[in-house]
Amino acid sequence: MLHRTKTSAQPRSFLTIEESCRDANVSRTTWYELDKIGKAPRTIRIGRKRLVPIEEQARWRIQLLDDSGVLPPAGDEAPAAARLLVALAMDPKTPPEVRRQACVDIMKMAGIGAEVGS
């Protein structure tokens, strides 16, 4: 008799270091260099394995975009919500429907094409 195990369709909560590198398109060497200076995502240790929480990976991707100058500068003219929308719209790993809605919301905030997506 074969026993079947129930597989979960829930999204993963953690990435390995290798998966984190692949997700951000950086080498392991670069990841560890960034980790030494406190610029890599925070990790947790389970046994001997270091894992990156999904939320930390997302925060790190936004930070990489911010550090590269892609996001608008922080301050009164660019509230946190607008910066997050830009990050979502520009991140190729964001699902297409979320990217589209982020773009619509950015345009509405800017007063451009309020009728788009309505």
PDB file of C-alpha atoms in Angstrom:
ATOM      1  CA  MET A   1       0.000   0.000   0.000  1.00  0.00           C
ATOM      2  CA  LEU A   2       1.353   3.392  -0.962  1.00  0.00           C
ATOM      3  CA  HIS A   3       0.982   6.277   1.426  1.00  0.00           C
ATOM      4  CA  ARG A   4       0.602   9.679  -0.083  1.00  0.00           C
ATOM      5  CA  THR A   5       1.746  12.722   1.750  1.00  0.00           C
ATOM      6  CA  LYS A   6      -0.197  15.918   1.487  1.00  0.00           C
ATOM      7  CA  THR A   7       1.790  18.599  -0.307  1.00  0.00           C
ATOM      8  CA  SER A   8       1.264  22.180   0.657  1.00  0.00           C
ATOM      9  CA  ALA A   9       0.618  24.872  -1.923  1.00  0.00           C
ATOM     10  CA  GLN A  10       1.525  27.559   0.601  1.00  0.00           C
ATOM     11  CA  PRO A  11       4.288  29.962  -0.375  1.00  0.00           C
ATOM     12  CA  ARG A  12       7.673  29.379   1.196  1.00  0.00           C
ATOM     13  CA  SER A  13       8.677  31.451   4.192  1.00  0.00           C
ATOM     14  CA  PHE A  14      12.460  31.233   3.778  1.00  0.00           C
ATOM     15  CA  LEU A  15      15.106  31.158   1.074  1.00  0.00           C
ATOM     16  CA  THR A  16      18.519  29.557   1.216  1.00  0.00           C
ATOM     17  CA  ILE A  17      21.523  31.842   0.671  1.00  0.00           C
ATOM     18  CA  GLU A  18      21.863  30.414  -2.838  1.00  0.00           C
ATOM     19  CA  GLU A  19      18.200  31.170  -3.612  1.00  0.00           C
ATOM     20  CA  SER A  20      18.600  34.676  -2.193  1.00  0.00           C
ATOM     21  CA  CYS A  21      21.580  35.244  -4.494  1.00  0.00           C
ATOM     22  CA  ARG A  22      19.718  33.922  -7.524  1.00  0.00           C
ATOM     23  CA  ASP A  23      16.676  36.066  -6.676  1.00  0.00           C
ATOM     24  CA  ALA A  24      18.799  39.242  -6.481  1.00  0.00           C
ATOM     25  CA  ASN A  25      21.070  38.217  -9.368  1.00  0.00           C
ATOM     26  CA  VAL A  26      24.250  38.491  -7.275  1.00  0.00           C
ATOM     27  CA  SER A  27      27.031  35.982  -6.751  1.00  0.00           C
ATOM     28  CA  ARG A  28      27.513  34.178  -3.440  1.00  0.00           C
ATOM     29  CA  THR A  29      30.824  36.029  -3.045  1.00  0.00           C
ATOM     30  CA  THR A  30      29.066  39.385  -3.440  1.00  0.00           C
ATOM     31  CA  TRP A  31      26.300  38.288  -1.058  1.00  0.00           C
ATOM     32  CA  TYR A  32      28.833  37.393   1.644  1.00  0.00           C
ATOM     33  CA  GLU A  33      30.774  40.631   1.056  1.00  0.00           C
ATOM     34  CA  LEU A  34      27.525  42.573   1.502  1.00  0.00           C
ATOM     35  CA  ASP A  35      26.788  40.509   4.604  1.00  0.00           C
ATOM     36  CA  LYS A  36      30.145  41.481   6.137  1.00  0.00           C
ATOM     37  CA  ILE A  37      29.275  45.176   5.848  1.00  0.00           C
ATOM     38  CA  GLY A  38      25.667  44.741   6.974  1.00  0.00           C
ATOM     39  CA  LYS A  39      24.070  45.248   3.544  1.00  0.00           C
ATOM     40  CA  ALA A  40      22.761  41.692   2.959  1.00  0.00           C
ATOM     41  CA  PRO A  41      19.330  40.610   4.150  1.00  0.00           C
ATOM     42  CA  ARG A  42      19.083  39.476   7.754  1.00  0.00           C
ATOM     43  CA  THR A  43      19.126  35.729   8.218  1.00  0.00           C
ATOM     44  CA  ILE A  44      18.119  33.158  10.780  1.00  0.00           C
ATOM     45  CA  ARG A  45      19.990  29.992  11.618  1.00  0.00           C
ATOM     46  CA  ILE A  46      18.244  26.641  11.850  1.00  0.00           C
ATOM     47  CA  GLY A  47      20.827  24.056  12.817  1.00  0.00           C
ATOM     48  CA  ARG A  48      23.789  24.699  10.537  1.00  0.00           C
ATOM     49  CA  LYS A  49      21.700  26.271   7.786  1.00  0.00           C
ATOM     50  CA  ARG A  50      21.312  30.041   7.326  1.00  0.00           C
ATOM     51  CA  LEU A  51      17.981  31.068   5.862  1.00  0.00           C
ATOM     52  CA  VAL A  52      16.631  34.388   4.604  1.00  0.00           C
ATOM     53  CA  PRO A  53      13.020  35.189   5.563  1.00  0.00           C
ATOM     54  CA  ILE A  54      10.970  36.118   2.474  1.00  0.00           C
ATOM     55  CA  GLU A  55      10.100  39.503   4.011  1.00  0.00           C
ATOM     56  CA  GLU A  56      13.800  40.293   4.476  1.00  0.00           C
ATOM     57  CA  GLN A  57      14.517  39.339   0.870  1.00  0.00           C
ATOM     58  CA  ALA A  58      11.797  41.740  -0.321  1.00  0.00           C
ATOM     59  CA  ARG A  59      13.142  44.510   1.940  1.00  0.00           C
ATOM     60  CA  TRP A  60      16.648  43.864   0.595  1.00  0.00           C
ATOM     61  CA  ARG A  61      15.512  44.042  -3.059  1.00  0.00           C
ATOM     62  CA  ILE A  62      13.896  47.411  -2.356  1.00  0.00           C
ATOM     63  CA  GLN A  63      17.083  48.541  -0.583  1.00  0.00           C
ATOM     64  CA  LEU A  64      19.193  47.492  -3.598  1.00  0.00           C
ATOM     65  CA  LEU A  65      16.925  49.531  -5.877  1.00  0.00           C
ATOM     66  CA  ASP A  66      17.119  52.462  -3.471  1.00  0.00           C
ATOM     67  CA  ASP A  67      20.925  52.290  -3.222  1.00  0.00           C
ATOM     68  CA  SER A  68      21.213  52.179  -7.011  1.00  0.00           C
ATOM     69  CA  GLY A  69      19.280  55.450  -7.337  1.00  0.00           C
ATOM     70  CA  VAL A  70      16.347  53.876  -9.171  1.00  0.00           C
ATOM     71  CA  LEU A  71      13.786  54.874  -6.551  1.00  0.00           C
ATOM     72  CA  PRO A  72      12.833  58.524  -6.018  1.00  0.00           C
ATOM     73  CA  PRO A  73      14.623  60.173  -3.082  1.00  0.00           C
ATOM     74  CA  ALA A  74      13.143  59.835   0.378  1.00  0.00           C
ATOM     75  CA  GLY A  75      11.535  62.891   1.915  1.00  0.00           C
ATOM     76  CA  ASP A  76       8.295  64.817   1.867  1.00  0.00           C
ATOM     77  CA  GLU A  77       8.091  64.728  -1.926  1.00  0.00           C
ATOM     78  CA  ALA A  78       8.251  60.920  -1.997  1.00  0.00           C
ATOM     79  CA  PRO A  79       6.220  59.334   0.805  1.00  0.00           C
ATOM     80  CA  ALA A  80       6.984  55.753   1.789  1.00  0.00           C
ATOM     81  CA  ALA A  81       3.866  54.468  -0.001  1.00  0.00           C
ATOM     82  CA  ALA A  82       4.990  55.997  -3.304  1.00  0.00           C
ATOM     83  CA  ARG A  83       8.483  54.572  -2.931  1.00  0.00           C
ATOM     84  CA  LEU A  84       7.048  51.112  -2.259  1.00  0.00           C
ATOM     85  CA  LEU A  85       4.758  51.361  -5.296  1.00  0.00           C
ATOM     86  CA  VAL A  86       7.720  52.278  -7.499  1.00  0.00           C
ATOM     87  CA  ALA A  87       9.715  49.355  -6.107  1.00  0.00           C
ATOM     88  CA  LEU A  88       6.817  46.962  -6.775  1.00  0.00           C
ATOM     89  CA  ALA A  89       6.284  48.304 -10.287  1.00  0.00           C
ATOM     90  CA  MET A  90       9.962  47.982 -11.193  1.00  0.00           C
ATOM     91  CA  ASP A  91      10.666  44.594  -9.642  1.00  0.00           C
ATOM     92  CA  PRO A  92      10.444  41.893 -12.335  1.00  0.00           C
ATOM     93  CA  LYS A  93       9.661  39.320  -9.636  1.00  0.00           C
ATOM     94  CA  THR A  94       6.427  41.112  -8.743  1.00  0.00           C
ATOM     95  CA  PRO A  95       3.420  39.343 -10.301  1.00  0.00           C
ATOM     96  CA  PRO A  96       2.206  41.148 -13.471  1.00  0.00           C
ATOM     97  CA  GLU A  97      -1.211  42.067 -12.046  1.00  0.00           C
ATOM     98  CA  VAL A  98       0.437  43.633  -8.964  1.00  0.00           C
ATOM     99  CA  ARG A  99       2.939  45.530 -11.159  1.00  0.00           C
ATOM    100  CA  ARG A 100       0.098  46.851 -13.318  1.00  0.00           C
ATOM    101  CA  GLN A 101      -1.909  47.996 -10.287  1.00  0.00           C
ATOM    102  CA  ALA A 102       1.204  49.634  -8.796  1.00  0.00           C
ATOM    103  CA  CYS A 103       1.718  51.553 -12.048  1.00  0.00           C
ATOM    104  CA  VAL A 104      -1.937  52.654 -12.057  1.00  0.00           C
ATOM    105  CA  ASP A 105      -1.632  53.806  -8.428  1.00  0.00           C
ATOM    106  CA  ILE A 106       1.579  55.726  -9.178  1.00  0.00           C
ATOM    107  CA  MET A 107      -0.114  57.501 -12.074  1.00  0.00           C
ATOM    108  CA  LYS A 108      -3.103  58.368  -9.894  1.00  0.00           C
ATOM    109  CA  MET A 109      -0.802  59.759  -7.177  1.00  0.00           C
ATOM    110  CA  ALA A 110       0.903  61.874  -9.819  1.00  0.00           C
ATOM    111  CA  GLY A 111      -2.450  63.005 -11.255  1.00  0.00           C
ATOM    112  CA  ILE A 112      -1.732  61.358 -14.603  1.00  0.00           C
ATOM    113  CA  GLY A 113      -4.339  59.294 -16.438  1.00  0.00           C
ATOM    114  CA  ALA A 114      -6.761  58.865 -13.552  1.00  0.00           C
ATOM    115  CA  GLU A 115      -9.040  56.976 -15.925  1.00  0.00           C
ATOM    116  CA  VAL A 116      -6.419  54.236 -16.582  1.00  0.00           C
ATOM    117  CA  GLY A 117      -7.337  50.947 -14.922  1.00  0.00           C
ATOM    118  CA  SER A 118     -10.730  52.240 -13.780  1.00  0.00           C
TER     119      SER A 118
END
